[in-house]
Amino acid sequence: MLSSISKTYNNQIALKYHFLFWLFYFNINFIRWGSYFGDYTYSLKSNLVEFPIHIILTYFNIFYLIPKFVLKRRFLLYFIYLILALATVYIVRTGLNYYLVTENIWPEAINSQKAFSFNHILAVTIGELYVVALVTAIKLTADWITERRKNESLRELQLQTELKYLKSQIQPHFFFNTLNNLYALIIEKSEKASDVVLKLSEIMQYVLYDVQEPKIGLLNEINYIHSYLELEELRHGNKITSKIEIKGDIDEITIPPLLLLPFIENCFKHGFKNNDDITLNISFENSKDEQLIFKAKNNFNLHNKIIKKQGIGIENIRRRLELLYKSKYSLETKIIDDTYSVLLKIPIL
């Protein structure tokens, strides 16, 4: 991925665009001065002499002076070299025009002007600076746009990498908890252990193979949650009462995979204490304002300290929500009397 980004943004202005720019600029100057003097032959000759000098000075500034001096904050040396370059350009340009084009080195002046006069030096210098400034501005703007796009691509890569890492955390976290449950059943020599292994294999297929895409259907995620509830019921039997309610049309809704399970896990993790029963109500609603509303509520044992340590799951989900939805989501968790509730709202994209 990094190599593809590098290839995309290296040599960001192709050579053909340099050629097209100078060709366009040359034709504009040729027509402008040809029309001004009423002499297109003179305009063609003078531009053929001057444009190679413009190009050399411009690229000397862009690819040598700016990187070597400006970017290193050596501004005094930059201005010294630029002045020396302009002086050299003035001598070469004036000489070539005099010997190859016309002895009238400044035909647009009101009165006849001689070479190396103050006014002529100033006019030529301003003309060269105009070209240099124009092309440098274009180049710096193109570089800024390219760098911005590159940074955006790198941020997107970093985001996707972190999201993949967070999603990968959920899988071992879930299996670790489930294996602990399985271990407890084996210790008890429970006949349910074999059923747990079968149910776990079904869920493993989902986690390992069905959630590789950035988003999955909400119905698939609900089926996964239902399988998880069945797995817990195998362990705890009739101590669990659960209900899943769906409001509105959710057939076409997609969400990031493994986004909601940690909330369900949390209900079981902190709802039991000794021989307590647990009642769990879950609802999914497609609201009128294009939001998915997820609610989970379970009885909460006050002696089971949920506040101090909620485990890897909830913090993982909070971070994923921030990365995926920024400020467009809301998450509320409450403990009121003996009830722990979760209210999550995310936009339907």
mmCIF file of C-alpha atoms in Angstrom:
data_model
loop_
_atom_site.group_PDB
_atom_site.id
_atom_site.type_symbol
_atom_site.label_atom_id
_atom_site.label_comp_id
_atom_site.label_asym_id
_atom_site.label_seq_id
_atom_site.Cartn_x
_atom_site.Cartn_y
_atom_site.Cartn_z
ATOM 1 C CA MET A 1 0.000 0.000 0.000
ATOM 2 C CA LEU A 2 2.783 2.406 0.930
ATOM 3 C CA SER A 3 4.633 1.665 -2.296
ATOM 4 C CA SER A 4 1.495 2.346 -4.334
ATOM 5 C CA ILE A 5 1.048 5.710 -2.609
ATOM 6 C CA SER A 6 4.692 6.554 -3.310
ATOM 7 C CA LYS A 7 4.351 5.658 -6.988
ATOM 8 C CA THR A 8 1.180 7.710 -7.273
ATOM 9 C CA TYR A 9 2.718 10.907 -5.957
ATOM 10 C CA ASN A 10 6.286 10.755 -7.273
ATOM 11 C CA ASN A 11 6.978 13.029 -10.248
ATOM 12 C CA GLN A 12 3.578 14.546 -9.703
ATOM 13 C CA ILE A 13 3.697 16.902 -12.710
ATOM 14 C CA ALA A 14 4.272 14.814 -15.819
ATOM 15 C CA LEU A 15 6.733 16.055 -18.444
ATOM 16 C CA LYS A 16 3.973 16.470 -21.025
ATOM 17 C CA TYR A 17 2.276 19.070 -18.825
ATOM 18 C CA HIS A 18 5.510 21.088 -18.614
ATOM 19 C CA PHE A 19 5.701 21.012 -22.387
ATOM 20 C CA LEU A 20 2.056 21.986 -22.837
ATOM 21 C CA PHE A 21 2.372 24.864 -20.366
ATOM 22 C CA TRP A 22 5.413 26.386 -22.090
ATOM 23 C CA LEU A 23 3.855 25.865 -25.524
ATOM 24 C CA PHE A 24 0.695 27.651 -24.398
ATOM 25 C CA TYR A 25 2.652 30.460 -22.724
ATOM 26 C CA PHE A 26 4.879 30.873 -25.811
ATOM 27 C CA ASN A 27 1.888 31.180 -28.133
ATOM 28 C CA ILE A 28 0.230 33.741 -25.861
ATOM 29 C CA ASN A 29 3.397 35.846 -25.833
ATOM 30 C CA PHE A 30 3.923 35.430 -29.574
ATOM 31 C CA ILE A 31 0.398 36.599 -30.400
ATOM 32 C CA ARG A 32 0.456 39.377 -27.815
ATOM 33 C CA TRP A 33 3.708 41.020 -28.940
ATOM 34 C CA GLY A 34 3.095 40.285 -32.602
ATOM 35 C CA SER A 35 -0.195 42.144 -32.318
ATOM 36 C CA TYR A 36 1.392 44.914 -30.250
ATOM 37 C CA PHE A 37 4.169 45.634 -32.766
ATOM 38 C CA GLY A 38 2.261 44.593 -35.839
ATOM 39 C CA ASP A 39 5.300 42.413 -36.585
ATOM 40 C CA TYR A 40 4.822 38.702 -35.967
ATOM 41 C CA THR A 41 8.235 37.837 -37.414
ATOM 42 C CA TYR A 42 9.972 39.966 -34.787
ATOM 43 C CA SER A 43 7.741 38.515 -32.044
ATOM 44 C CA LEU A 44 8.552 34.967 -33.112
ATOM 45 C CA LYS A 45 12.332 35.608 -33.196
ATOM 46 C CA SER A 46 12.443 37.416 -29.842
ATOM 47 C CA ASN A 47 10.344 34.768 -28.114
ATOM 48 C CA LEU A 48 12.478 31.975 -29.570
ATOM 49 C CA VAL A 49 15.509 33.689 -28.032
ATOM 50 C CA GLU A 50 13.947 34.569 -24.702
ATOM 51 C CA PHE A 51 11.857 31.508 -23.868
ATOM 52 C CA PRO A 52 14.761 29.060 -23.397
ATOM 53 C CA ILE A 53 16.229 31.618 -20.979
ATOM 54 C CA HIS A 54 12.892 31.868 -19.118
ATOM 55 C CA ILE A 55 12.739 28.100 -18.835
ATOM 56 C CA ILE A 56 16.318 27.706 -17.596
ATOM 57 C CA LEU A 57 15.939 30.442 -14.977
ATOM 58 C CA THR A 58 12.564 29.117 -13.805
ATOM 59 C CA TYR A 59 13.726 25.540 -13.333
ATOM 60 C CA PHE A 60 16.971 26.735 -11.746
ATOM 61 C CA ASN A 61 14.841 28.532 -9.167
ATOM 62 C CA ILE A 62 12.360 25.686 -8.631
ATOM 63 C CA PHE A 63 14.688 22.716 -8.531
ATOM 64 C CA TYR A 64 17.882 24.237 -7.137
ATOM 65 C CA LEU A 65 17.486 27.565 -5.356
ATOM 66 C CA ILE A 66 14.257 26.819 -3.466
ATOM 67 C CA PRO A 67 15.236 23.311 -2.213
ATOM 68 C CA LYS A 68 18.815 24.327 -1.400
ATOM 69 C CA PHE A 69 18.157 27.686 0.254
ATOM 70 C CA VAL A 70 14.487 28.541 0.870
ATOM 71 C CA LEU A 71 13.483 25.189 2.358
ATOM 72 C CA LYS A 72 16.558 25.315 4.574
ATOM 73 C CA ARG A 73 15.755 28.897 5.644
ATOM 74 C CA ARG A 74 18.913 30.322 4.081
ATOM 75 C CA PHE A 75 17.041 33.287 2.672
ATOM 76 C CA LEU A 76 19.974 35.701 2.302
ATOM 77 C CA LEU A 77 21.905 33.224 0.159
ATOM 78 C CA TYR A 78 18.764 32.594 -1.878
ATOM 79 C CA PHE A 79 18.401 36.286 -2.747
ATOM 80 C CA ILE A 80 22.118 36.602 -3.522
ATOM 81 C CA TYR A 81 22.031 33.656 -5.945
ATOM 82 C CA LEU A 82 18.758 34.844 -7.463
ATOM 83 C CA ILE A 83 20.218 38.320 -8.099
ATOM 84 C CA LEU A 84 23.328 36.772 -9.665
ATOM 85 C CA ALA A 85 21.125 34.551 -11.840
ATOM 86 C CA LEU A 86 19.028 37.534 -12.939
ATOM 87 C CA ALA A 87 22.169 39.496 -13.773
ATOM 88 C CA THR A 88 23.467 36.604 -15.879
ATOM 89 C CA VAL A 89 20.106 36.263 -17.609
ATOM 90 C CA TYR A 90 20.037 39.978 -18.383
ATOM 91 C CA ILE A 91 23.472 39.895 -20.022
ATOM 92 C CA VAL A 92 22.769 36.730 -22.054
ATOM 93 C CA ARG A 93 19.270 37.787 -23.090
ATOM 94 C CA THR A 94 20.277 41.298 -24.093
ATOM 95 C CA GLY A 95 23.292 40.038 -26.041
ATOM 96 C CA LEU A 96 21.353 37.389 -27.932
ATOM 97 C CA ASN A 97 18.549 39.814 -28.776
ATOM 98 C CA TYR A 98 21.069 42.378 -30.005
ATOM 99 C CA TYR A 99 23.004 39.991 -32.252
ATOM 100 C CA LEU A 100 20.239 37.621 -33.374
ATOM 101 C CA VAL A 101 17.035 39.670 -33.444
ATOM 102 C CA THR A 102 17.410 43.462 -33.500
ATOM 103 C CA GLU A 103 19.796 46.171 -32.434
ATOM 104 C CA ASN A 104 16.840 48.004 -30.914
ATOM 105 C CA ILE A 105 16.976 46.087 -27.672
ATOM 106 C CA TRP A 106 13.804 47.656 -26.224
ATOM 107 C CA PRO A 107 11.398 48.468 -29.056
ATOM 108 C CA GLU A 108 8.388 48.912 -26.783
ATOM 109 C CA ALA A 109 10.057 51.809 -24.931
ATOM 110 C CA ILE A 110 8.792 55.342 -25.715
ATOM 111 C CA ASN A 111 12.283 56.616 -26.471
ATOM 112 C CA SER A 112 15.305 54.778 -27.791
ATOM 113 C CA GLN A 113 17.011 52.946 -24.918
ATOM 114 C CA LYS A 114 20.497 51.548 -24.630
ATOM 115 C CA ALA A 115 21.558 48.285 -23.059
ATOM 116 C CA PHE A 116 22.563 48.357 -19.398
ATOM 117 C CA SER A 117 20.549 51.470 -18.661
ATOM 118 C CA PHE A 118 18.687 51.416 -15.344
ATOM 119 C CA ASN A 119 15.241 51.389 -16.945
ATOM 120 C CA HIS A 120 16.123 48.556 -19.289
ATOM 121 C CA ILE A 121 17.676 46.459 -16.533
ATOM 122 C CA LEU A 122 14.603 47.053 -14.368
ATOM 123 C CA ALA A 123 12.163 46.166 -17.184
ATOM 124 C CA VAL A 124 13.976 42.928 -18.080
ATOM 125 C CA THR A 125 14.355 41.922 -14.424
ATOM 126 C CA ILE A 126 10.673 42.499 -13.674
ATOM 127 C CA GLY A 127 9.737 40.514 -16.768
ATOM 128 C CA GLU A 128 11.907 37.582 -15.696
ATOM 129 C CA LEU A 129 10.627 37.735 -12.117
ATOM 130 C CA TYR A 130 7.067 37.674 -13.420
ATOM 131 C CA VAL A 131 7.716 34.438 -15.305
ATOM 132 C CA VAL A 132 9.633 32.889 -12.398
ATOM 133 C CA ALA A 133 6.953 33.872 -9.869
ATOM 134 C CA LEU A 134 4.102 32.578 -12.046
ATOM 135 C CA VAL A 135 5.653 29.172 -12.697
ATOM 136 C CA THR A 136 6.927 28.812 -9.117
ATOM 137 C CA ALA A 137 3.443 29.571 -7.786
ATOM 138 C CA ILE A 138 1.978 26.889 -10.053
ATOM 139 C CA LYS A 139 4.612 24.384 -8.975
ATOM 140 C CA LEU A 140 4.223 25.115 -5.255
ATOM 141 C CA THR A 141 0.446 24.908 -5.530
ATOM 142 C CA ALA A 142 0.699 21.559 -7.312
ATOM 143 C CA ASP A 143 3.135 20.319 -4.656
ATOM 144 C CA TRP A 144 0.818 21.473 -1.875
ATOM 145 C CA ILE A 145 -2.170 19.688 -3.420
ATOM 146 C CA THR A 146 -0.105 16.548 -3.983
ATOM 147 C CA GLU A 147 1.260 16.574 -0.446
ATOM 148 C CA ARG A 148 -2.217 17.082 0.965
ATOM 149 C CA ARG A 149 -3.567 14.141 -1.010
ATOM 150 C CA LYS A 150 -0.615 12.032 0.051
ATOM 151 C CA ASN A 151 -1.193 12.886 3.718
ATOM 152 C CA GLU A 152 -4.880 12.070 3.333
ATOM 153 C CA SER A 153 -3.967 8.712 1.792
ATOM 154 C CA LEU A 154 -1.525 7.996 4.619
ATOM 155 C CA ARG A 155 -4.128 8.951 7.208
ATOM 156 C CA GLU A 156 -6.637 6.664 5.507
ATOM 157 C CA LEU A 157 -4.068 3.858 5.507
ATOM 158 C CA GLN A 158 -3.372 4.456 9.193
ATOM 159 C CA LEU A 159 -7.105 4.482 9.912
ATOM 160 C CA GLN A 160 -7.697 1.216 8.072
ATOM 161 C CA THR A 161 -4.701 -0.387 9.785
ATOM 162 C CA GLU A 162 -5.975 0.620 13.214
ATOM 163 C CA LEU A 163 -9.496 -0.540 12.405
ATOM 164 C CA LYS A 164 -8.171 -3.925 11.285
ATOM 165 C CA TYR A 165 -6.154 -4.178 14.470
ATOM 166 C CA LEU A 166 -9.162 -3.290 16.627
ATOM 167 C CA LYS A 167 -11.337 -5.808 14.810
ATOM 168 C CA SER A 168 -8.686 -8.482 15.188
ATOM 169 C CA GLN A 169 -8.635 -7.792 18.938
ATOM 170 C CA ILE A 170 -12.302 -8.714 19.248
ATOM 171 C CA GLN A 171 -11.794 -12.212 17.850
ATOM 172 C CA PRO A 172 -9.216 -13.548 20.338
ATOM 173 C CA HIS A 173 -11.048 -11.657 23.094
ATOM 174 C CA PHE A 174 -14.274 -13.479 22.278
ATOM 175 C CA PHE A 175 -12.631 -16.881 21.890
ATOM 176 C CA PHE A 176 -10.750 -16.419 25.141
ATOM 177 C CA ASN A 177 -14.005 -15.808 27.019
ATOM 178 C CA THR A 178 -15.756 -18.710 25.306
ATOM 179 C CA LEU A 179 -12.901 -21.121 25.990
ATOM 180 C CA ASN A 180 -13.046 -20.120 29.636
ATOM 181 C CA ASN A 181 -16.718 -21.060 29.619
ATOM 182 C CA LEU A 182 -15.922 -24.336 27.907
ATOM 183 C CA TYR A 183 -13.204 -25.084 30.430
ATOM 184 C CA ALA A 184 -15.652 -24.505 33.280
ATOM 185 C CA LEU A 185 -18.109 -26.967 31.715
ATOM 186 C CA ILE A 186 -15.390 -29.587 31.255
ATOM 187 C CA ILE A 187 -14.334 -29.188 34.892
ATOM 188 C CA GLU A 188 -17.954 -29.752 35.870
ATOM 189 C CA LYS A 189 -18.047 -32.757 33.493
ATOM 190 C CA SER A 190 -21.125 -31.267 31.923
ATOM 191 C CA GLU A 191 -22.777 -32.970 28.958
ATOM 192 C CA LYS A 192 -23.202 -29.503 27.467
ATOM 193 C CA ALA A 193 -19.475 -29.247 26.686
ATOM 194 C CA SER A 194 -19.817 -31.039 23.337
ATOM 195 C CA ASP A 195 -22.737 -28.791 22.327
ATOM 196 C CA VAL A 196 -20.663 -25.743 23.223
ATOM 197 C CA VAL A 197 -17.858 -26.968 20.967
ATOM 198 C CA LEU A 198 -20.275 -27.325 18.038
ATOM 199 C CA LYS A 199 -21.824 -23.907 18.593
ATOM 200 C CA LEU A 200 -18.375 -22.383 18.987
ATOM 201 C CA SER A 201 -17.278 -23.870 15.654
ATOM 202 C CA GLU A 202 -20.267 -22.219 13.946
ATOM 203 C CA ILE A 203 -19.382 -18.857 15.436
ATOM 204 C CA MET A 204 -15.708 -19.331 14.549
ATOM 205 C CA GLN A 205 -16.671 -19.775 10.908
ATOM 206 C CA TYR A 206 -18.477 -16.443 11.046
ATOM 207 C CA VAL A 207 -15.676 -14.609 12.840
ATOM 208 C CA LEU A 208 -12.839 -16.018 10.766
ATOM 209 C CA TYR A 209 -14.386 -16.041 7.296
ATOM 210 C CA ASP A 210 -17.558 -13.938 7.129
ATOM 211 C CA VAL A 211 -16.352 -10.663 8.612
ATOM 212 C CA GLN A 212 -13.433 -9.847 6.340
ATOM 213 C CA GLU A 213 -15.369 -7.092 4.592
ATOM 214 C CA PRO A 214 -15.471 -3.598 6.135
ATOM 215 C CA LYS A 215 -19.255 -3.893 6.474
ATOM 216 C CA ILE A 216 -21.765 -6.700 6.727
ATOM 217 C CA GLY A 217 -25.544 -6.907 6.781
ATOM 218 C CA LEU A 218 -27.121 -6.068 10.126
ATOM 219 C CA LEU A 219 -29.200 -9.232 9.891
ATOM 220 C CA ASN A 220 -25.993 -11.274 9.757
ATOM 221 C CA GLU A 221 -24.726 -9.531 12.865
ATOM 222 C CA ILE A 222 -28.036 -10.203 14.634
ATOM 223 C CA ASN A 223 -27.809 -13.888 13.700
ATOM 224 C CA TYR A 224 -24.312 -13.902 15.138
ATOM 225 C CA ILE A 225 -25.569 -12.327 18.387
ATOM 226 C CA HIS A 226 -28.365 -14.903 18.494
ATOM 227 C CA SER A 227 -25.788 -17.698 18.165
ATOM 228 C CA TYR A 228 -23.803 -16.154 20.984
ATOM 229 C CA LEU A 229 -26.924 -16.071 23.179
ATOM 230 C CA GLU A 230 -27.533 -19.739 22.418
ATOM 231 C CA LEU A 231 -23.959 -20.463 23.412
ATOM 232 C CA GLU A 232 -24.465 -18.733 26.772
ATOM 233 C CA GLU A 233 -27.764 -20.541 27.279
ATOM 234 C CA LEU A 234 -25.983 -23.861 26.799
ATOM 235 C CA ARG A 235 -23.736 -22.963 29.684
ATOM 236 C CA HIS A 236 -26.218 -21.320 32.046
ATOM 237 C CA GLY A 237 -29.465 -22.995 31.049
ATOM 238 C CA ASN A 238 -32.713 -21.497 32.339
ATOM 239 C CA LYS A 239 -30.876 -18.794 34.277
ATOM 240 C CA ILE A 240 -30.934 -16.706 31.092
ATOM 241 C CA THR A 241 -33.932 -14.902 29.689
ATOM 242 C CA SER A 242 -33.216 -12.972 26.487
ATOM 243 C CA LYS A 243 -35.319 -11.129 23.955
ATOM 244 C CA ILE A 244 -34.374 -9.542 20.613
ATOM 245 C CA GLU A 245 -36.744 -6.930 19.164
ATOM 246 C CA ILE A 246 -36.520 -5.368 15.695
ATOM 247 C CA LYS A 247 -38.326 -2.144 14.769
ATOM 248 C CA GLY A 248 -38.558 -0.865 11.224
ATOM 249 C CA ASP A 249 -36.975 -2.173 8.032
ATOM 250 C CA ILE A 250 -33.382 -3.247 8.628
ATOM 251 C CA ASP A 251 -32.914 -5.570 5.638
ATOM 252 C CA GLU A 252 -30.606 -3.198 3.756
ATOM 253 C CA ILE A 253 -28.668 -1.806 6.737
ATOM 254 C CA THR A 254 -24.967 -2.610 6.932
ATOM 255 C CA ILE A 255 -22.624 -2.057 9.869
ATOM 256 C CA PRO A 256 -18.964 -2.756 10.659
ATOM 257 C CA PRO A 257 -18.646 -6.406 11.742
ATOM 258 C CA LEU A 258 -18.289 -7.362 15.397
ATOM 259 C CA LEU A 259 -19.391 -3.907 16.473
ATOM 260 C CA LEU A 260 -22.197 -4.864 18.854
ATOM 261 C CA LEU A 261 -21.118 -8.166 20.394
ATOM 262 C CA PRO A 262 -18.921 -6.632 23.139
ATOM 263 C CA PHE A 263 -22.017 -4.951 24.591
ATOM 264 C CA ILE A 264 -23.752 -8.342 24.767
ATOM 265 C CA GLU A 265 -20.663 -9.948 26.259
ATOM 266 C CA ASN A 266 -20.569 -7.227 28.855
ATOM 267 C CA CYS A 267 -24.119 -8.039 29.931
ATOM 268 C CA PHE A 268 -23.133 -11.622 30.719
ATOM 269 C CA LYS A 269 -19.759 -10.727 32.110
ATOM 270 C CA HIS A 270 -21.156 -8.424 34.775
ATOM 271 C CA GLY A 271 -24.744 -9.592 35.123
ATOM 272 C CA PHE A 272 -24.053 -12.823 36.961
ATOM 273 C CA LYS A 273 -23.087 -13.131 40.553
ATOM 274 C CA ASN A 274 -23.123 -16.559 42.141
ATOM 275 C CA ASN A 275 -26.532 -18.072 41.307
ATOM 276 C CA ASP A 276 -28.252 -14.957 39.997
ATOM 277 C CA ASP A 277 -30.421 -15.091 36.915
ATOM 278 C CA ILE A 278 -29.966 -12.597 34.059
ATOM 279 C CA THR A 279 -32.598 -10.927 31.932
ATOM 280 C CA LEU A 280 -31.376 -9.392 28.686
ATOM 281 C CA ASN A 281 -33.419 -7.220 26.297
ATOM 282 C CA ILE A 282 -31.943 -6.178 22.948
ATOM 283 C CA SER A 283 -33.565 -3.978 20.322
ATOM 284 C CA PHE A 284 -32.641 -2.673 16.885
ATOM 285 C CA GLU A 285 -34.496 0.258 15.349
ATOM 286 C CA ASN A 286 -34.245 2.026 11.999
ATOM 287 C CA SER A 287 -35.223 5.558 13.033
ATOM 288 C CA LYS A 288 -36.829 8.194 10.824
ATOM 289 C CA ASP A 289 -33.695 10.347 10.896
ATOM 290 C CA GLU A 290 -31.596 7.648 9.181
ATOM 291 C CA GLN A 291 -30.017 6.305 12.344
ATOM 292 C CA LEU A 292 -29.633 2.796 13.651
ATOM 293 C CA ILE A 293 -30.585 2.679 17.323
ATOM 294 C CA PHE A 294 -29.216 -0.235 19.318
ATOM 295 C CA LYS A 295 -30.373 -0.818 22.886
ATOM 296 C CA ALA A 296 -29.307 -3.447 25.366
ATOM 297 C CA LYS A 297 -30.533 -3.714 28.938
ATOM 298 C CA ASN A 298 -29.810 -6.317 31.578
ATOM 299 C CA ASN A 299 -30.131 -6.741 35.304
ATOM 300 C CA PHE A 300 -26.973 -5.706 37.077
ATOM 301 C CA ASN A 301 -25.513 -7.097 40.275
ATOM 302 C CA LEU A 302 -24.317 -4.183 42.391
ATOM 303 C CA HIS A 303 -21.626 -6.362 43.963
ATOM 304 C CA ASN A 304 -20.053 -7.006 40.573
ATOM 305 C CA LYS A 305 -17.805 -3.981 39.944
ATOM 306 C CA ILE A 306 -18.258 -3.093 36.288
ATOM 307 C CA ILE A 307 -16.974 0.456 36.522
ATOM 308 C CA LYS A 308 -13.373 -0.260 37.356
ATOM 309 C CA LYS A 309 -12.678 -2.672 34.550
ATOM 310 C CA GLN A 310 -14.890 -3.217 31.550
ATOM 311 C CA GLY A 311 -12.292 -5.204 29.622
ATOM 312 C CA ILE A 312 -10.888 -4.835 26.156
ATOM 313 C CA GLY A 313 -14.232 -5.004 24.348
ATOM 314 C CA ILE A 314 -15.942 -1.733 25.272
ATOM 315 C CA GLU A 315 -12.833 0.429 24.949
ATOM 316 C CA ASN A 316 -12.179 -1.224 21.616
ATOM 317 C CA ILE A 317 -15.688 -0.365 20.415
ATOM 318 C CA ARG A 318 -15.409 3.246 21.575
ATOM 319 C CA ARG A 319 -12.227 3.670 19.570
ATOM 320 C CA ARG A 320 -13.728 2.027 16.485
ATOM 321 C CA LEU A 321 -16.784 4.278 16.706
ATOM 322 C CA GLU A 322 -14.556 7.363 16.865
ATOM 323 C CA LEU A 323 -12.586 6.248 13.819
ATOM 324 C CA LEU A 324 -15.607 5.211 11.787
ATOM 325 C CA TYR A 325 -18.141 7.899 12.645
ATOM 326 C CA LYS A 326 -16.159 10.705 14.316
ATOM 327 C CA SER A 327 -18.760 12.897 16.033
ATOM 328 C CA LYS A 328 -21.754 11.408 14.201
ATOM 329 C CA TYR A 329 -22.478 8.712 16.765
ATOM 330 C CA SER A 330 -23.641 8.687 20.374
ATOM 331 C CA LEU A 331 -23.010 6.047 23.026
ATOM 332 C CA GLU A 332 -24.556 6.094 26.487
ATOM 333 C CA THR A 333 -24.097 3.511 29.219
ATOM 334 C CA LYS A 334 -26.026 3.789 32.476
ATOM 335 C CA ILE A 335 -26.479 1.958 35.725
ATOM 336 C CA ILE A 336 -29.802 2.707 37.379
ATOM 337 C CA ASP A 337 -30.606 0.660 40.483
ATOM 338 C CA ASP A 338 -29.973 -2.905 39.366
ATOM 339 C CA THR A 339 -30.164 -2.308 35.606
ATOM 340 C CA TYR A 340 -27.277 -1.761 33.208
ATOM 341 C CA SER A 341 -28.266 -0.229 29.860
ATOM 342 C CA VAL A 342 -26.553 0.673 26.598
ATOM 343 C CA LEU A 343 -27.884 3.111 24.000
ATOM 344 C CA LEU A 344 -25.948 3.393 20.743
ATOM 345 C CA LYS A 345 -26.935 5.547 17.764
ATOM 346 C CA ILE A 346 -24.966 5.395 14.511
ATOM 347 C CA PRO A 347 -25.756 6.864 11.099
ATOM 348 C CA ILE A 348 -27.053 4.540 8.422
ATOM 349 C CA LEU A 349 -24.581 4.929 5.556
#
